PDB file of C-alpha atoms in Angstrom:
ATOM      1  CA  UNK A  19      16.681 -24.997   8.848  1.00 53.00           C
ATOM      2  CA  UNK A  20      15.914 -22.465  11.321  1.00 47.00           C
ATOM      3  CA  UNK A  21      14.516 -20.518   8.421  1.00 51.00           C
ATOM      4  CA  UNK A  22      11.943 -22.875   7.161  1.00 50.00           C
ATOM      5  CA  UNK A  23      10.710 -23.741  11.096  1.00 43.00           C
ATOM      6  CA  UNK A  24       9.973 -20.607  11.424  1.00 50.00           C
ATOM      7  CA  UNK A  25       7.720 -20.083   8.112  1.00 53.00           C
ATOM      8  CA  UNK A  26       6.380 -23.355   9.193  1.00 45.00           C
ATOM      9  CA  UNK A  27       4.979 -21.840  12.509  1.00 42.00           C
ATOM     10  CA  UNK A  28       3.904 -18.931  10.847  1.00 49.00           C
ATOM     11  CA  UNK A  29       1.966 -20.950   8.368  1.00 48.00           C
ATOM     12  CA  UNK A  30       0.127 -23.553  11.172  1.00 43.00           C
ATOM     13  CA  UNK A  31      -0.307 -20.577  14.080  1.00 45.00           C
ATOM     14  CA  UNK A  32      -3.125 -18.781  11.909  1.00 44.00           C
ATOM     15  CA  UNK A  33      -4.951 -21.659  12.523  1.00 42.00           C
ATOM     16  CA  UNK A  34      -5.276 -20.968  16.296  1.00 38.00           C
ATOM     17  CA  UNK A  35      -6.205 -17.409  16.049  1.00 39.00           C
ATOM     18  CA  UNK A  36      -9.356 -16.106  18.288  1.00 35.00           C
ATOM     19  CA  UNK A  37     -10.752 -12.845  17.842  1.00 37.00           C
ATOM     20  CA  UNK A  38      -9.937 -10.431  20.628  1.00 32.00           C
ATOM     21  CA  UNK A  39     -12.247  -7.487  20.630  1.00 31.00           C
ATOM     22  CA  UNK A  40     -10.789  -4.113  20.385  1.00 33.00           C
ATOM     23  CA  UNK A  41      -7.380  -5.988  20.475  1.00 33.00           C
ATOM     24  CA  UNK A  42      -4.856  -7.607  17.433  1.00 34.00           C
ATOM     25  CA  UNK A  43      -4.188 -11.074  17.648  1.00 37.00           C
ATOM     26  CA  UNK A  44      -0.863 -11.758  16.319  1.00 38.00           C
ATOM     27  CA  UNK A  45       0.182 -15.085  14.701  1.00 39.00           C
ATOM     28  CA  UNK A  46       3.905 -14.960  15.441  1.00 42.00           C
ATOM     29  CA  UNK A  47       3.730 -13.878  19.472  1.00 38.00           C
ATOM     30  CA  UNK A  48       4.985 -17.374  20.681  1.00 32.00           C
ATOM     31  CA  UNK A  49       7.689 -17.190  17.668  1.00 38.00           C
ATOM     32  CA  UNK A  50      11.368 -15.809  19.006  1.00 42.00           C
ATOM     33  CA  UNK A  51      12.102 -15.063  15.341  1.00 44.00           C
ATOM     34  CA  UNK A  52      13.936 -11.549  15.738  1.00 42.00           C
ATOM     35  CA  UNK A  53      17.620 -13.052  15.439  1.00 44.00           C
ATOM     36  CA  UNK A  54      16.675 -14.880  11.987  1.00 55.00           C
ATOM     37  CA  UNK A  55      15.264 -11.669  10.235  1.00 58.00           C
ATOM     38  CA  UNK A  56      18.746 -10.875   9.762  1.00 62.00           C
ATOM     39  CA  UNK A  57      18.962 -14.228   7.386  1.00 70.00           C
ATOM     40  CA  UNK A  58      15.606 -14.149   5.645  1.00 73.00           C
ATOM     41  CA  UNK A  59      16.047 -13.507   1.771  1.00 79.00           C
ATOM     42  CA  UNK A  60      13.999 -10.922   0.394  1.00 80.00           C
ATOM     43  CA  UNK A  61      11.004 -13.274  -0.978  1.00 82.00           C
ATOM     44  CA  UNK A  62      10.802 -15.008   2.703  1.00 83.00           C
ATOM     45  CA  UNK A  63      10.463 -11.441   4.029  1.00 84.00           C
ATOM     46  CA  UNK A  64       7.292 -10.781   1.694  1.00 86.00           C
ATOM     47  CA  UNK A  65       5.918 -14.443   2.411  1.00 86.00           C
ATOM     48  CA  UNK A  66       6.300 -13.718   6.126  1.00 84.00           C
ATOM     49  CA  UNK A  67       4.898  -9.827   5.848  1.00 89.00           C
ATOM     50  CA  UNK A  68       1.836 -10.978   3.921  1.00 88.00           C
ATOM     51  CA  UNK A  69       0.987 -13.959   5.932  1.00 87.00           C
ATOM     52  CA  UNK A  70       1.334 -11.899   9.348  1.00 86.00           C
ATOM     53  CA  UNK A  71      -0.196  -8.882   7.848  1.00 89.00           C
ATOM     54  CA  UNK A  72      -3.629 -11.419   6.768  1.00 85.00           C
ATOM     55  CA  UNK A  73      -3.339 -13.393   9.430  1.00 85.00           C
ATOM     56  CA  UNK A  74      -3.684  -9.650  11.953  1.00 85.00           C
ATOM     57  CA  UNK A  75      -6.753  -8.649   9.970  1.00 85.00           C
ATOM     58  CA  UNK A  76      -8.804 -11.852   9.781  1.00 78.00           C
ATOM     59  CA  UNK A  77     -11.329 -10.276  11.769  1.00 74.00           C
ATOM     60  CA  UNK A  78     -10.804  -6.903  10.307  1.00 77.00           C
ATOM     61  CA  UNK A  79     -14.084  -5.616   8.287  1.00 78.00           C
ATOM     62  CA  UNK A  80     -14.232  -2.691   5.816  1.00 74.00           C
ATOM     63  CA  UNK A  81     -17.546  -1.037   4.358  1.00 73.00           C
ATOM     64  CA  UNK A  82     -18.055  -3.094   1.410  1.00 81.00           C
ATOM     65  CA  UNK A  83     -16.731  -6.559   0.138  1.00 86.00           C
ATOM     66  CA  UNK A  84     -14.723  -4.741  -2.396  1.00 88.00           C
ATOM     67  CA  UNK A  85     -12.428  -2.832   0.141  1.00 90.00           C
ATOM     68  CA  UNK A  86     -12.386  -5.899   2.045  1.00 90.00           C
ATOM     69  CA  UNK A  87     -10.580  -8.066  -0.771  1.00 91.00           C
ATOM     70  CA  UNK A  88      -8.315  -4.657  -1.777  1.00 94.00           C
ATOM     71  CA  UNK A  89      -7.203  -4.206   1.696  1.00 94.00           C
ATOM     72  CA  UNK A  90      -6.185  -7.833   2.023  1.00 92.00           C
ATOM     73  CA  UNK A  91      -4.477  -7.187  -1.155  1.00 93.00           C
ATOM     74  CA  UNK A  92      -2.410  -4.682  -0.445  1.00 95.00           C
ATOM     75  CA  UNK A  93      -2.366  -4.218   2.962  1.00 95.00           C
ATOM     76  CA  UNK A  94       1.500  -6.198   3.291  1.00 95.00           C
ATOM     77  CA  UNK A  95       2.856  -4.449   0.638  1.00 95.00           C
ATOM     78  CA  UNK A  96       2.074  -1.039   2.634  1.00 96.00           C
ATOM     79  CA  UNK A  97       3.740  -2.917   5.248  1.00 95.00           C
ATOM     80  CA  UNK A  98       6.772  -4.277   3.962  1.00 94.00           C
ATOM     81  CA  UNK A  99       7.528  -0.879   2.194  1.00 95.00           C
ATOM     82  CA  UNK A 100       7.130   1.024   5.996  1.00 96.00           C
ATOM     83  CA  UNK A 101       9.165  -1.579   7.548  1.00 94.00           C
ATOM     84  CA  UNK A 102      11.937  -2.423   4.767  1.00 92.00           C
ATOM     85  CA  UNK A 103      11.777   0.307   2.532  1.00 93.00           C
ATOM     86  CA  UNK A 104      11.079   3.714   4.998  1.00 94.00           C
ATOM     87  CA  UNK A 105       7.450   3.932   3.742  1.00 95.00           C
ATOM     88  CA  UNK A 106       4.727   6.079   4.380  1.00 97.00           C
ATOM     89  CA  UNK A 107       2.442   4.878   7.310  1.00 97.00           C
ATOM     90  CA  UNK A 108       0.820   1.715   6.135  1.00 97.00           C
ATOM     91  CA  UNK A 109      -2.620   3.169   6.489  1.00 96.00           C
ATOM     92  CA  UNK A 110      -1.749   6.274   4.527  1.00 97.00           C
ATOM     93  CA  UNK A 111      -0.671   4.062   1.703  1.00 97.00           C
ATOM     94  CA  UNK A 112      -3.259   2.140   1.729  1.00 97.00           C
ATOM     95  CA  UNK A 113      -5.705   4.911   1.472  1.00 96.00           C
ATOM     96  CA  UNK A 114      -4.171   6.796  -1.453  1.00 96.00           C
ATOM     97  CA  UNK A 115      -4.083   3.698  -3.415  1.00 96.00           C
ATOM     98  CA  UNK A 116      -7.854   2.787  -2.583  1.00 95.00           C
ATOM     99  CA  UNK A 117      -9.044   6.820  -3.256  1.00 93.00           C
ATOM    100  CA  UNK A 118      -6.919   7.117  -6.238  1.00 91.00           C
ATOM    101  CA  UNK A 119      -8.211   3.361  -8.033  1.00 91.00           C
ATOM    102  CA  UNK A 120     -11.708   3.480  -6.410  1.00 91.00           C
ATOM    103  CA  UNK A 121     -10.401   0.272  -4.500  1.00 94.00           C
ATOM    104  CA  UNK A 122      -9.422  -0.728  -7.968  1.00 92.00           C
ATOM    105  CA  UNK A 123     -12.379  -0.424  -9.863  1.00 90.00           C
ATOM    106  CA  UNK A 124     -10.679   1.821 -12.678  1.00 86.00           C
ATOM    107  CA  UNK A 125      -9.826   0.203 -15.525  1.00 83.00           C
ATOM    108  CA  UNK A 126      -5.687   1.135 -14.963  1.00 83.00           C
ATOM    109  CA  UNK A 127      -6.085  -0.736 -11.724  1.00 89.00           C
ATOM    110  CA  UNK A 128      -7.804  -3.690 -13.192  1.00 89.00           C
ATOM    111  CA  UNK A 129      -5.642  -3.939 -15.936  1.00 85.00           C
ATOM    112  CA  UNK A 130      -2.566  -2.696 -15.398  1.00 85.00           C
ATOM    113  CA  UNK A 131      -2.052  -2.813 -11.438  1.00 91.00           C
ATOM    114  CA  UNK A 132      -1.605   0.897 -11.530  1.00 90.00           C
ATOM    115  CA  UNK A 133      -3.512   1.311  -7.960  1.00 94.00           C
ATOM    116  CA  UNK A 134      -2.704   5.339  -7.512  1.00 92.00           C
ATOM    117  CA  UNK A 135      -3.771   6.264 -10.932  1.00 84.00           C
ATOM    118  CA  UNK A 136      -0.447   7.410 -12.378  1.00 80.00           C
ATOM    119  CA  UNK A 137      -0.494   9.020 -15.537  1.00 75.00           C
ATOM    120  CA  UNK A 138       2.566   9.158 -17.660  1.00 66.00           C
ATOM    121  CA  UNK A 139       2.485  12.772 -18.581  1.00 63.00           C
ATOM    122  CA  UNK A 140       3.055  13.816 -15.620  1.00 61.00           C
ATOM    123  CA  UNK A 141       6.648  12.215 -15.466  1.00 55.00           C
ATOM    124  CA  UNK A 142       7.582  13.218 -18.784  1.00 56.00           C
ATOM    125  CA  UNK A 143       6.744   9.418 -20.845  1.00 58.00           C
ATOM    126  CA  UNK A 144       5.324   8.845 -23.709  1.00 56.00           C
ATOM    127  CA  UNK A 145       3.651   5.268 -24.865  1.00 49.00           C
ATOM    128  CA  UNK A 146       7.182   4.862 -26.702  1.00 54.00           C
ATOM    129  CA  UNK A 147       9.884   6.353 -24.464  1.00 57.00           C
ATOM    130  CA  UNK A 148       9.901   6.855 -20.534  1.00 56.00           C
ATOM    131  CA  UNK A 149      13.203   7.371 -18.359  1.00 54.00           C
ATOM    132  CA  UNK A 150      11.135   5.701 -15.232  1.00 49.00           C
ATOM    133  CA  UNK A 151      11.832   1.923 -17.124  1.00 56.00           C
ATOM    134  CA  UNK A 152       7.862   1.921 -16.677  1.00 59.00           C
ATOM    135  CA  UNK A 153       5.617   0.720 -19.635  1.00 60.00           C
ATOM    136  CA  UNK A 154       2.821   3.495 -20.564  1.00 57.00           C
ATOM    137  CA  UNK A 155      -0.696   2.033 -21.965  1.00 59.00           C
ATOM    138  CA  UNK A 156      -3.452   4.016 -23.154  1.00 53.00           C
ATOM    139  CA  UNK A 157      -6.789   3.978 -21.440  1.00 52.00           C
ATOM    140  CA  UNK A 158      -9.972   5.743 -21.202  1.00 54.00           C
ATOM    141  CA  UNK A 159      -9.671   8.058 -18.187  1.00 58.00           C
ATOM    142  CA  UNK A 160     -12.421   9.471 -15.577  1.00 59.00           C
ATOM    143  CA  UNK A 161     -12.239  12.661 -17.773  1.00 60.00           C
ATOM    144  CA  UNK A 162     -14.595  13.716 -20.944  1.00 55.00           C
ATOM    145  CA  UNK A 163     -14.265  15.590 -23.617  1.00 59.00           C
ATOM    146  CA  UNK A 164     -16.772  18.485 -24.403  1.00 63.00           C
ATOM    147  CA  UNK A 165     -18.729  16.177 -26.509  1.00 64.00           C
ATOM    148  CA  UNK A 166     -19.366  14.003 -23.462  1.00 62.00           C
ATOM    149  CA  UNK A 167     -17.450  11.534 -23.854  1.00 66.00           C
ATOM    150  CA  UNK A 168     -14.797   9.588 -22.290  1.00 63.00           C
ATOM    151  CA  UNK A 169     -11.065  10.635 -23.405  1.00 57.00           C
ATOM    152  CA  UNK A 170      -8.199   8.185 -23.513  1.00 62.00           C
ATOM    153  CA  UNK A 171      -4.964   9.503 -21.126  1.00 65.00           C
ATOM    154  CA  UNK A 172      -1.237   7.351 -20.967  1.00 70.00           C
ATOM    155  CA  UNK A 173      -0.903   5.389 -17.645  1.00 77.00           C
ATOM    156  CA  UNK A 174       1.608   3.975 -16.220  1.00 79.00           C
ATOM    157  CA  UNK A 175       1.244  -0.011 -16.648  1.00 82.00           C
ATOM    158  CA  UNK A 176       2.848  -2.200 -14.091  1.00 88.00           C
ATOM    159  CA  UNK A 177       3.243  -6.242 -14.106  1.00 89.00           C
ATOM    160  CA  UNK A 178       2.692  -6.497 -10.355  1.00 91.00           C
ATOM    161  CA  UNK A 179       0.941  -4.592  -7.473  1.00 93.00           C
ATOM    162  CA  UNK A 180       4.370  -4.916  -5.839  1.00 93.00           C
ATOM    163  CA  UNK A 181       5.957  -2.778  -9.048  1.00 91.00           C
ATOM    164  CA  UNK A 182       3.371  -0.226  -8.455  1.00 92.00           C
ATOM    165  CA  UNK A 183       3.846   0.093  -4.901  1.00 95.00           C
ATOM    166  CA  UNK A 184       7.932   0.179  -5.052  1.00 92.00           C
ATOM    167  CA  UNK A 185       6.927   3.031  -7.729  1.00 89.00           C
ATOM    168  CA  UNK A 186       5.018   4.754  -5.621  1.00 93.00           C
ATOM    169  CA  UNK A 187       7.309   4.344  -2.486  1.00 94.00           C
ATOM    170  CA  UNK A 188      10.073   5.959  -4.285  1.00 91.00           C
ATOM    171  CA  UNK A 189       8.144   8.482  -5.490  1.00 90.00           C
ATOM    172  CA  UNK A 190       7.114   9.495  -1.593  1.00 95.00           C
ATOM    173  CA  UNK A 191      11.212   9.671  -1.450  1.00 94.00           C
ATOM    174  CA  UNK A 192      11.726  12.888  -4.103  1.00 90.00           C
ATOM    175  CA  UNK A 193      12.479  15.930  -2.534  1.00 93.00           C
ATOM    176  CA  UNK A 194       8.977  17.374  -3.093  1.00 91.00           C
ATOM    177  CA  UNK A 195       7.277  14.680  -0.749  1.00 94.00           C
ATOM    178  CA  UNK A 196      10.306  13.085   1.642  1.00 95.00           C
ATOM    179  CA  UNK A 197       8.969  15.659   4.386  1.00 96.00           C
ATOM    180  CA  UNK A 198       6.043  13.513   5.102  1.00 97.00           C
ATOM    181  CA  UNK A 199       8.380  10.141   5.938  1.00 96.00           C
ATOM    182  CA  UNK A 200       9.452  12.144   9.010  1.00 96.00           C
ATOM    183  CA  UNK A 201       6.058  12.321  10.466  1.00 96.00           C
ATOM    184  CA  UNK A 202       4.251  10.591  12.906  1.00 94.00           C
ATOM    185  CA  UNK A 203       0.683  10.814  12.225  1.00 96.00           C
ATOM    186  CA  UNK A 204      -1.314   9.767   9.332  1.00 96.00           C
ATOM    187  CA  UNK A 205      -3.044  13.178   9.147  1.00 96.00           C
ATOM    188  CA  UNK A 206       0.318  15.002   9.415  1.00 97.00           C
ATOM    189  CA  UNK A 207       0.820  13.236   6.179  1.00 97.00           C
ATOM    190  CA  UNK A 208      -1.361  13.380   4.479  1.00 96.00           C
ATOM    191  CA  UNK A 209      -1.675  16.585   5.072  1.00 96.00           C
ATOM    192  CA  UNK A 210       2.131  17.224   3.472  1.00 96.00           C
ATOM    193  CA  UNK A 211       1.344  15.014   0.866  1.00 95.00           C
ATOM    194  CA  UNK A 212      -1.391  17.454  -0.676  1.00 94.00           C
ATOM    195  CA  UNK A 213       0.136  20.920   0.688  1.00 94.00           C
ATOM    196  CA  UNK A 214       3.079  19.505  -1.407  1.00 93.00           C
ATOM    197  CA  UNK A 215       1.207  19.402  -4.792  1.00 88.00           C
ATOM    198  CA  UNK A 216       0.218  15.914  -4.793  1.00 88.00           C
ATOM    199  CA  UNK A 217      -3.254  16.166  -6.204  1.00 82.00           C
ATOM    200  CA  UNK A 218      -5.480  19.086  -7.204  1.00 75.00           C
ATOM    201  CA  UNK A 219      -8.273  17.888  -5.521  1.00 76.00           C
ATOM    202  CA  UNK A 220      -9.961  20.438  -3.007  1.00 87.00           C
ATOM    203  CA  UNK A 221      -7.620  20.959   0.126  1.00 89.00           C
ATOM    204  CA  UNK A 222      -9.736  20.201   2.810  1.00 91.00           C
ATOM    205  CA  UNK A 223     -11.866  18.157   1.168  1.00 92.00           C
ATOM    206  CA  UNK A 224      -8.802  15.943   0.099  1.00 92.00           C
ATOM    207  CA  UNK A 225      -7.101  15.798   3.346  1.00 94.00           C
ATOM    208  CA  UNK A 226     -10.387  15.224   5.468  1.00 94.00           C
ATOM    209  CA  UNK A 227     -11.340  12.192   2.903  1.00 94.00           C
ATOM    210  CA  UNK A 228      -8.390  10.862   3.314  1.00 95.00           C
ATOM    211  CA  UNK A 229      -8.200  10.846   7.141  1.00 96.00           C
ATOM    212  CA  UNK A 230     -11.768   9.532   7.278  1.00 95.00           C
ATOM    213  CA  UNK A 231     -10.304   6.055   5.205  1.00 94.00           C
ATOM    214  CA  UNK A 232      -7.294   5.945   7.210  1.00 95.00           C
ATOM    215  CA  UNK A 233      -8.215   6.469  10.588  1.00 94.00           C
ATOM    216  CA  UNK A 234     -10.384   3.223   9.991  1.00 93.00           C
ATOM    217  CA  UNK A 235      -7.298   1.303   8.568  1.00 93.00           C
ATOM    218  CA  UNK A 236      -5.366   2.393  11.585  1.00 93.00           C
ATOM    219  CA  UNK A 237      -4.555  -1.208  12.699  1.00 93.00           C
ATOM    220  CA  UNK A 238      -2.638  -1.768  10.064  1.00 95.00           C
ATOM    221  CA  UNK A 239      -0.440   0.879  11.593  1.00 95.00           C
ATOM    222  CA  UNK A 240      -0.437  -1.282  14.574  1.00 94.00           C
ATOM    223  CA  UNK A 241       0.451  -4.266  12.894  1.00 93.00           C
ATOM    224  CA  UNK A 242       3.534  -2.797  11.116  1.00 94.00           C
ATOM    225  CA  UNK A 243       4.331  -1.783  13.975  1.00 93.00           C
ATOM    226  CA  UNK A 244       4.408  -4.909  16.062  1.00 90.00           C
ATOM    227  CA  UNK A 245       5.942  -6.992  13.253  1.00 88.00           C
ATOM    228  CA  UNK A 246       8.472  -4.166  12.843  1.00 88.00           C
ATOM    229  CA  UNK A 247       9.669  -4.511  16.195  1.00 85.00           C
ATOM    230  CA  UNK A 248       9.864  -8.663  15.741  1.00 79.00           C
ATOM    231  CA  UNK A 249      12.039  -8.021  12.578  1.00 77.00           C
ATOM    232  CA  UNK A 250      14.040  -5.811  13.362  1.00 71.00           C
TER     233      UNK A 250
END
Protein backbone atom coordinates (compact mmCIF):
# COMPACT_ATOMS: atom_id res chain seq x y z
CA UNK A 1 0.00 0.00 0.00
CA UNK A 2 2.65 2.27 0.98
CA UNK A 3 4.16 1.43 -2.37
CA UNK A 4 1.43 2.47 -4.66
CA UNK A 5 0.79 5.98 -2.42
CA UNK A 6 3.84 6.82 -3.10
CA UNK A 7 3.81 6.32 -7.11
CA UNK A 8 0.53 7.96 -6.72
CA UNK A 9 2.17 11.25 -5.39
CA UNK A 10 4.78 11.01 -7.74
CA UNK A 11 2.35 10.77 -10.57
CA UNK A 12 -0.18 13.95 -9.32
CA UNK A 13 2.99 16.27 -7.87
CA UNK A 14 4.26 16.97 -11.58
CA UNK A 15 1.26 18.68 -11.91
CA UNK A 16 2.26 21.45 -9.42
CA UNK A 17 5.65 22.05 -10.72
CA UNK A 18 6.80 25.92 -11.30
CA UNK A 19 9.84 26.74 -13.01
CA UNK A 20 12.57 28.04 -10.74
CA UNK A 21 15.23 29.83 -12.67
CA UNK A 22 18.71 28.65 -12.37
CA UNK A 23 17.23 26.12 -9.81
CA UNK A 24 15.63 22.18 -10.19
CA UNK A 25 12.29 21.75 -9.10
CA UNK A 26 11.86 18.36 -7.81
CA UNK A 27 8.53 16.44 -7.86
CA UNK A 28 9.13 14.15 -4.89
CA UNK A 29 10.55 16.98 -2.16
CA UNK A 30 7.34 16.76 0.05
CA UNK A 31 7.54 12.75 -0.44
CA UNK A 32 9.44 10.91 2.77
CA UNK A 33 9.92 7.95 0.42
CA UNK A 34 13.64 6.92 1.42
CA UNK A 35 12.53 3.93 3.82
CA UNK A 36 10.30 2.31 0.90
CA UNK A 37 13.16 2.27 -1.78
CA UNK A 38 14.29 -0.63 0.04
CA UNK A 39 10.78 -2.44 -1.11
CA UNK A 40 10.33 -1.09 -4.61
CA UNK A 41 10.66 -3.97 -7.29
CA UNK A 42 12.87 -3.30 -10.02
CA UNK A 43 10.09 -2.02 -12.67
CA UNK A 44 8.68 0.53 -9.82
CA UNK A 45 12.30 1.74 -9.56
CA UNK A 46 12.39 2.58 -13.46
CA UNK A 47 8.68 4.00 -13.32
CA UNK A 48 9.78 6.20 -10.41
CA UNK A 49 13.45 7.15 -12.08
CA UNK A 50 11.80 8.13 -15.36
CA UNK A 51 8.94 10.04 -14.00
CA UNK A 52 11.33 12.09 -11.53
CA UNK A 53 14.01 12.30 -14.07
CA UNK A 54 11.02 14.10 -16.76
CA UNK A 55 9.34 15.61 -14.32
CA UNK A 56 13.24 17.62 -13.20
CA UNK A 57 13.71 18.62 -16.82
CA UNK A 58 10.30 19.96 -17.85
CA UNK A 59 11.76 23.20 -18.26
CA UNK A 60 15.03 21.91 -19.47
CA UNK A 61 15.76 23.05 -23.30
CA UNK A 62 18.41 21.58 -25.64
CA UNK A 63 19.55 23.13 -29.13
CA UNK A 64 17.19 21.51 -31.36
CA UNK A 65 13.79 19.60 -30.95
CA UNK A 66 15.58 16.45 -31.77
CA UNK A 67 17.95 16.46 -28.66
CA UNK A 68 15.09 17.63 -26.78
CA UNK A 69 12.89 14.36 -27.38
CA UNK A 70 16.42 12.08 -27.13
CA UNK A 71 17.31 13.56 -23.89
CA UNK A 72 13.86 12.94 -22.46
CA UNK A 73 14.39 9.57 -23.80
CA UNK A 74 17.17 8.55 -22.27
CA UNK A 75 17.94 10.78 -19.78
CA UNK A 76 16.43 8.07 -16.72
CA UNK A 77 18.07 5.33 -18.05
CA UNK A 78 21.54 7.32 -17.56
CA UNK A 79 20.11 7.77 -14.26
CA UNK A 80 18.98 4.61 -13.04
CA UNK A 81 22.26 2.95 -14.33
CA UNK A 82 24.45 5.81 -12.04
CA UNK A 83 22.24 5.27 -9.19
CA UNK A 84 21.45 1.33 -9.32
CA UNK A 85 23.93 0.02 -11.47
CA UNK A 86 27.45 2.26 -10.58
CA UNK A 87 27.16 4.14 -13.92
CA UNK A 88 29.04 6.65 -15.53
CA UNK A 89 27.87 10.27 -14.68
CA UNK A 90 24.45 10.64 -16.17
CA UNK A 91 25.54 13.48 -18.36
CA UNK A 92 28.54 11.59 -19.69
CA UNK A 93 26.21 8.86 -20.77
CA UNK A 94 24.02 10.77 -22.17
CA UNK A 95 26.47 12.49 -24.36
CA UNK A 96 28.24 9.44 -25.79
CA UNK A 97 25.01 8.01 -26.75
CA UNK A 98 23.77 11.36 -28.47
CA UNK A 99 27.57 11.89 -30.32
CA UNK A 100 27.82 8.33 -31.18
CA UNK A 101 23.80 8.02 -32.83
CA UNK A 102 23.68 11.71 -33.94
CA UNK A 103 20.82 11.94 -31.21
CA UNK A 104 19.62 8.88 -33.00
CA UNK A 105 19.43 9.84 -36.39
CA UNK A 106 21.58 6.75 -37.68
CA UNK A 107 19.81 4.19 -39.01
CA UNK A 108 21.24 1.48 -36.01
CA UNK A 109 19.64 3.89 -33.60
CA UNK A 110 16.39 4.14 -35.40
CA UNK A 111 16.13 0.69 -35.99
CA UNK A 112 17.75 -1.22 -33.75
CA UNK A 113 18.05 1.02 -30.46
CA UNK A 114 21.77 0.71 -30.76
CA UNK A 115 22.29 4.51 -29.41
CA UNK A 116 26.41 4.29 -29.12
CA UNK A 117 26.90 2.84 -32.49
CA UNK A 118 28.26 -0.58 -31.54
CA UNK A 119 29.56 -2.61 -34.15
CA UNK A 120 29.84 -6.30 -33.74
CA UNK A 121 33.33 -6.77 -34.98
CA UNK A 122 34.69 -5.21 -32.56
CA UNK A 123 33.52 -7.83 -29.87
CA UNK A 124 34.31 -10.71 -31.86
CA UNK A 125 30.27 -11.53 -33.40
CA UNK A 126 29.28 -12.38 -36.38
CA UNK A 127 25.45 -11.98 -37.83
CA UNK A 128 25.27 -15.85 -36.82
CA UNK A 129 27.25 -16.35 -33.60
CA UNK A 130 28.11 -13.74 -30.74
CA UNK A 131 29.18 -14.76 -27.04
CA UNK A 132 27.58 -11.17 -25.84
CA UNK A 133 23.75 -13.03 -26.25
CA UNK A 134 23.35 -9.76 -28.52
CA UNK A 135 21.64 -10.08 -32.02
CA UNK A 136 24.00 -8.54 -34.93
CA UNK A 137 22.04 -6.87 -38.07
CA UNK A 138 23.59 -5.56 -41.03
CA UNK A 139 23.34 -1.93 -41.94
CA UNK A 140 24.76 0.65 -44.10
CA UNK A 141 27.36 2.47 -41.99
CA UNK A 142 28.70 6.29 -42.05
CA UNK A 143 31.67 4.77 -44.01
CA UNK A 144 32.17 4.45 -48.06
CA UNK A 145 33.82 2.47 -50.09
CA UNK A 146 36.34 3.88 -52.73
CA UNK A 147 33.65 3.90 -55.25
CA UNK A 148 31.70 6.35 -53.09
CA UNK A 149 29.43 4.60 -51.78
CA UNK A 150 27.94 3.62 -48.61
CA UNK A 151 29.28 0.11 -47.14
CA UNK A 152 27.16 -2.16 -45.00
CA UNK A 153 29.04 -2.96 -41.29
CA UNK A 154 27.33 -5.69 -38.43
CA UNK A 155 25.73 -3.78 -35.47
CA UNK A 156 24.74 -4.74 -32.57
CA UNK A 157 20.71 -4.84 -32.56
CA UNK A 158 18.96 -4.39 -29.30
CA UNK A 159 15.00 -4.78 -28.49
CA UNK A 160 15.03 -1.89 -26.03
CA UNK A 161 16.98 1.38 -25.30
CA UNK A 162 17.19 -0.11 -21.80
CA UNK A 163 19.18 -3.38 -23.44
CA UNK A 164 21.48 -1.00 -25.06
CA UNK A 165 22.17 1.02 -22.15
CA UNK A 166 22.69 -2.14 -19.60
CA UNK A 167 25.16 -3.10 -22.65
CA UNK A 168 26.85 -0.24 -22.58
CA UNK A 169 26.98 0.12 -18.69
CA UNK A 170 28.72 -3.10 -18.44
CA UNK A 171 30.89 -2.41 -20.96
CA UNK A 172 32.14 0.97 -18.88
CA UNK A 173 32.77 -1.99 -16.11
CA UNK A 174 35.77 -4.07 -18.20
CA UNK A 175 39.01 -3.52 -16.97
CA UNK A 176 40.00 -1.24 -19.88
CA UNK A 177 37.36 1.52 -18.88
CA UNK A 178 36.34 0.81 -14.89
CA UNK A 179 38.99 3.69 -14.09
CA UNK A 180 36.61 6.31 -15.18
CA UNK A 181 33.60 5.04 -12.55
CA UNK A 182 35.98 6.32 -9.85
CA UNK A 183 35.92 9.83 -11.02
CA UNK A 184 34.23 12.76 -10.15
CA UNK A 185 34.00 14.98 -13.02
CA UNK A 186 32.48 14.53 -16.33
CA UNK A 187 35.65 15.78 -18.08
CA UNK A 188 37.85 13.48 -15.94
CA UNK A 189 35.86 10.92 -17.76
CA UNK A 190 35.61 11.42 -20.47
CA UNK A 191 38.80 12.12 -20.69
CA UNK A 192 39.70 8.23 -19.47
CA UNK A 193 37.19 7.04 -21.61
CA UNK A 194 39.17 8.11 -24.89
CA UNK A 195 42.89 7.95 -23.37
CA UNK A 196 41.62 4.33 -22.80
CA UNK A 197 41.00 3.48 -26.52
CA UNK A 198 37.44 4.14 -26.68
CA UNK A 199 37.18 5.81 -30.03
CA UNK A 200 39.74 6.87 -32.65
CA UNK A 201 38.40 10.05 -33.06
CA UNK A 202 40.97 13.04 -32.66
CA UNK A 203 42.02 13.38 -28.87
CA UNK A 204 41.29 16.73 -28.16
CA UNK A 205 38.88 17.18 -30.48
CA UNK A 206 36.93 14.13 -28.96
CA UNK A 207 37.27 15.01 -25.41
CA UNK A 208 36.53 18.87 -25.91
CA UNK A 209 33.19 17.81 -28.01
CA UNK A 210 32.24 15.85 -25.59
CA UNK A 211 32.59 18.25 -22.62
CA UNK A 212 30.91 20.98 -24.67
CA UNK A 213 27.44 18.43 -24.76
CA UNK A 214 27.84 17.51 -21.28
CA UNK A 215 28.57 20.45 -19.45
CA UNK A 216 25.07 21.61 -20.86
CA UNK A 217 23.37 18.31 -19.62
CA UNK A 218 24.94 18.90 -16.27
CA UNK A 219 21.57 18.95 -14.41
CA UNK A 220 20.98 15.76 -15.03
CA UNK A 221 23.98 15.18 -12.82
CA UNK A 222 22.12 17.11 -10.31
CA UNK A 223 19.11 15.27 -10.55
CA UNK A 224 20.74 11.82 -10.06
CA UNK A 225 22.09 13.14 -7.56
CA UNK A 226 19.19 14.40 -5.52
CA UNK A 227 17.04 11.34 -6.30
CA UNK A 228 20.08 9.24 -5.35
CA UNK A 229 20.18 10.56 -2.03
CA UNK A 230 16.05 10.03 -1.65
CA UNK A 231 16.63 6.32 -2.67
CA UNK A 232 19.11 5.39 -1.08
Amino acid sequence: MKKFLLLVILIVSQSFLVPMPKKITFCMDAVEHTKYASELTPQDRMFLVRNYTNASLRYWEGSTDQKNKIVREIAPIAVYNYIFNDGLLPSVTVTMAGYESGWCKTGSCKRKNNYFNVKSKRFGCTLKKCNHKVKCSKLYDDEFNKKGKKIKSSFFSFKTRWEAFAFQNKLMHNDRYKGALELETAKEQITYIRDAGYATLNRDAYISRHVRIANDLCMIDEIAEQLKKELL
